[in-house]
Coordinates of C-alpha atoms in Angstrom, one line a residue:
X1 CA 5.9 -45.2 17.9
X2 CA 7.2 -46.4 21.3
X3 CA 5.9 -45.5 24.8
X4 CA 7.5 -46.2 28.2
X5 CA 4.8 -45.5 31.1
X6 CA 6.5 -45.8 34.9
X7 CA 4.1 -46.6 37.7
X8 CA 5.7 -47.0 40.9
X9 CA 6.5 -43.7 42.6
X10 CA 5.4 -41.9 46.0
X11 CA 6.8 -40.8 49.1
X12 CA 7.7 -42.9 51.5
X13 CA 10.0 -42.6 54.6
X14 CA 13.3 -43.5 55.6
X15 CA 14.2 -47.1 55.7
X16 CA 10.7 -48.5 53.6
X17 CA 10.7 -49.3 50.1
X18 CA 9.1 -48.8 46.8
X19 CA 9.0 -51.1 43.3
X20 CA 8.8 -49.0 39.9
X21 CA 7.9 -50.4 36.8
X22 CA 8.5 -49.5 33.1
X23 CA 6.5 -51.3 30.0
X24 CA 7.4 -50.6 27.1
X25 CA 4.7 -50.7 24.3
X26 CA 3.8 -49.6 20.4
X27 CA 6.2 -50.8 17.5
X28 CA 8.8 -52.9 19.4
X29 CA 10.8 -55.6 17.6
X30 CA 13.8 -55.9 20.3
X31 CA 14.7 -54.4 22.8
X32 CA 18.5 -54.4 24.1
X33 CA 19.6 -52.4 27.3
X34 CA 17.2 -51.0 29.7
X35 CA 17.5 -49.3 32.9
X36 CA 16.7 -46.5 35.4
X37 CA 18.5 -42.8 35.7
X38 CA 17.3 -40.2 38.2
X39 CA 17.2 -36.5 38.5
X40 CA 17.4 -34.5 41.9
X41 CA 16.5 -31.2 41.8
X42 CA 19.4 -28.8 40.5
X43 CA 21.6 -31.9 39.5
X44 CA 22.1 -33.8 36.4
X45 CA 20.5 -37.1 35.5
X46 CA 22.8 -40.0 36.4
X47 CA 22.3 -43.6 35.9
X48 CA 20.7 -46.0 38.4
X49 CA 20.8 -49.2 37.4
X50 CA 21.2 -50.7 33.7
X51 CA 20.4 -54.6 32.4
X52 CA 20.7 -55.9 29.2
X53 CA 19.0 -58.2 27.3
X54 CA 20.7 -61.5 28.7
X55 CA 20.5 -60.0 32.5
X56 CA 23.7 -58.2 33.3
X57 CA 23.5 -55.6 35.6
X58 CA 25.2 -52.2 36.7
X59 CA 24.3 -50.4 39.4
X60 CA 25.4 -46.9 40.7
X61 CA 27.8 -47.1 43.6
X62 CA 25.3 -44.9 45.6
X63 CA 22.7 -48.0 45.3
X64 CA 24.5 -50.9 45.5
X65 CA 23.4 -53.4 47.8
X66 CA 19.8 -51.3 48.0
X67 CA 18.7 -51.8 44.9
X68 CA 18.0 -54.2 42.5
X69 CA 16.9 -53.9 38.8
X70 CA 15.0 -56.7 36.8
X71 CA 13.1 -57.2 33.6
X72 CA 10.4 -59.4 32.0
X73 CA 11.4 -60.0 28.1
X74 CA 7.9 -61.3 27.5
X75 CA 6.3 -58.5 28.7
X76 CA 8.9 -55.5 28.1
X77 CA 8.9 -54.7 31.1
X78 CA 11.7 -53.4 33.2
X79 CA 11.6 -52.8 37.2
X80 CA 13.5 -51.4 40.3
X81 CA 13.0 -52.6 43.3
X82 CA 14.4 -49.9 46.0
X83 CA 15.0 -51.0 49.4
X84 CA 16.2 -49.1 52.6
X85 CA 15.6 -45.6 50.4
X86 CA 17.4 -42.5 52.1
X87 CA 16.4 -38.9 51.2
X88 CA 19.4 -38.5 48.9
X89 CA 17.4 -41.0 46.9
X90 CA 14.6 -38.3 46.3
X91 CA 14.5 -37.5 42.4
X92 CA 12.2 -38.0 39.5
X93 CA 13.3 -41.6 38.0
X94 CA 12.9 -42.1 34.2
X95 CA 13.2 -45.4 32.2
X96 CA 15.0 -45.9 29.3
X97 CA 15.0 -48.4 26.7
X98 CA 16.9 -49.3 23.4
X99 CA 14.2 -50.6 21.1
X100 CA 14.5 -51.8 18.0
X101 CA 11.2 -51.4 15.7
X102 CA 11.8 -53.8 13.0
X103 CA 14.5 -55.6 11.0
X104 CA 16.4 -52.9 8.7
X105 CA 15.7 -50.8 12.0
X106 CA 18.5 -49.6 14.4
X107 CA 18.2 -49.5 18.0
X108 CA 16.7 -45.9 18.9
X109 CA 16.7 -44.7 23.0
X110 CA 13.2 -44.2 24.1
X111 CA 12.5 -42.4 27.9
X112 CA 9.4 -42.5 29.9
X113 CA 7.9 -39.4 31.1
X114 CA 9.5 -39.8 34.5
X115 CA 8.1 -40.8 38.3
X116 CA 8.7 -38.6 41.7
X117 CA 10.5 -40.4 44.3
X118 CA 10.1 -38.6 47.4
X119 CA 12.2 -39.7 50.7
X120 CA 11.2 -37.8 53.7
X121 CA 10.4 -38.1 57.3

């Protein structure tokens, strides 16, 4: 089995910032792509910010510049650090990660159980 626990969430108010983080623990051989969708209330979930394995990154256009993911190998961890947040940026984020379990394995798409962002003055 593989579990992704975020930690990172609250509210907050226009213009601060927040840092979420994602480990990734259980049966883990490899893991290749990582990153952060979100989910506002009535909308579908849409990518954040992705990284692979090697560091390359892809960002929304709605983030760019805001935004910044990263990830520790060593620890599978993956994080987002979110500057100048806006309410638009108010949704439940969830990680996601493409782990591998073991060799003869294929990569499988795990999700964490999500964390509320909440943007408001």
């Amino acid at each position: 089995q593989v579990q992704l626990v975020e930690s990172g969430g609250g509210l907050v108010q226009p213009g601060e910032s927040l840092r979420l983080s994602c480990a990734a623990s259980g049966s883990i051989f490899s893991i290749n792509d990582m990153g952060w969708y979100r989910q506002a209330p009535g909308k579908q979930r849409e990518l954040v910010a992705g990284i692979t394995s090697g560091g390359s990154t892809t960002y929304a256009d709605s983030v760019k510049g805001r935004f910044t993911i990263s990830r520790d190998n060593a620890k599978n961890t993956v994080y987002l650090q979110m500057n100048s947040l806006k309410p638009e940026d108010t949704a439940v984020y969830y990680c996601n990660a493409n782990v591998k379990r073991g060799i003869g394995y294929l990569h499988v798409n795990h999700w964490g159980q999500g964390t509320q962002v909440t943007v408001s003055s």
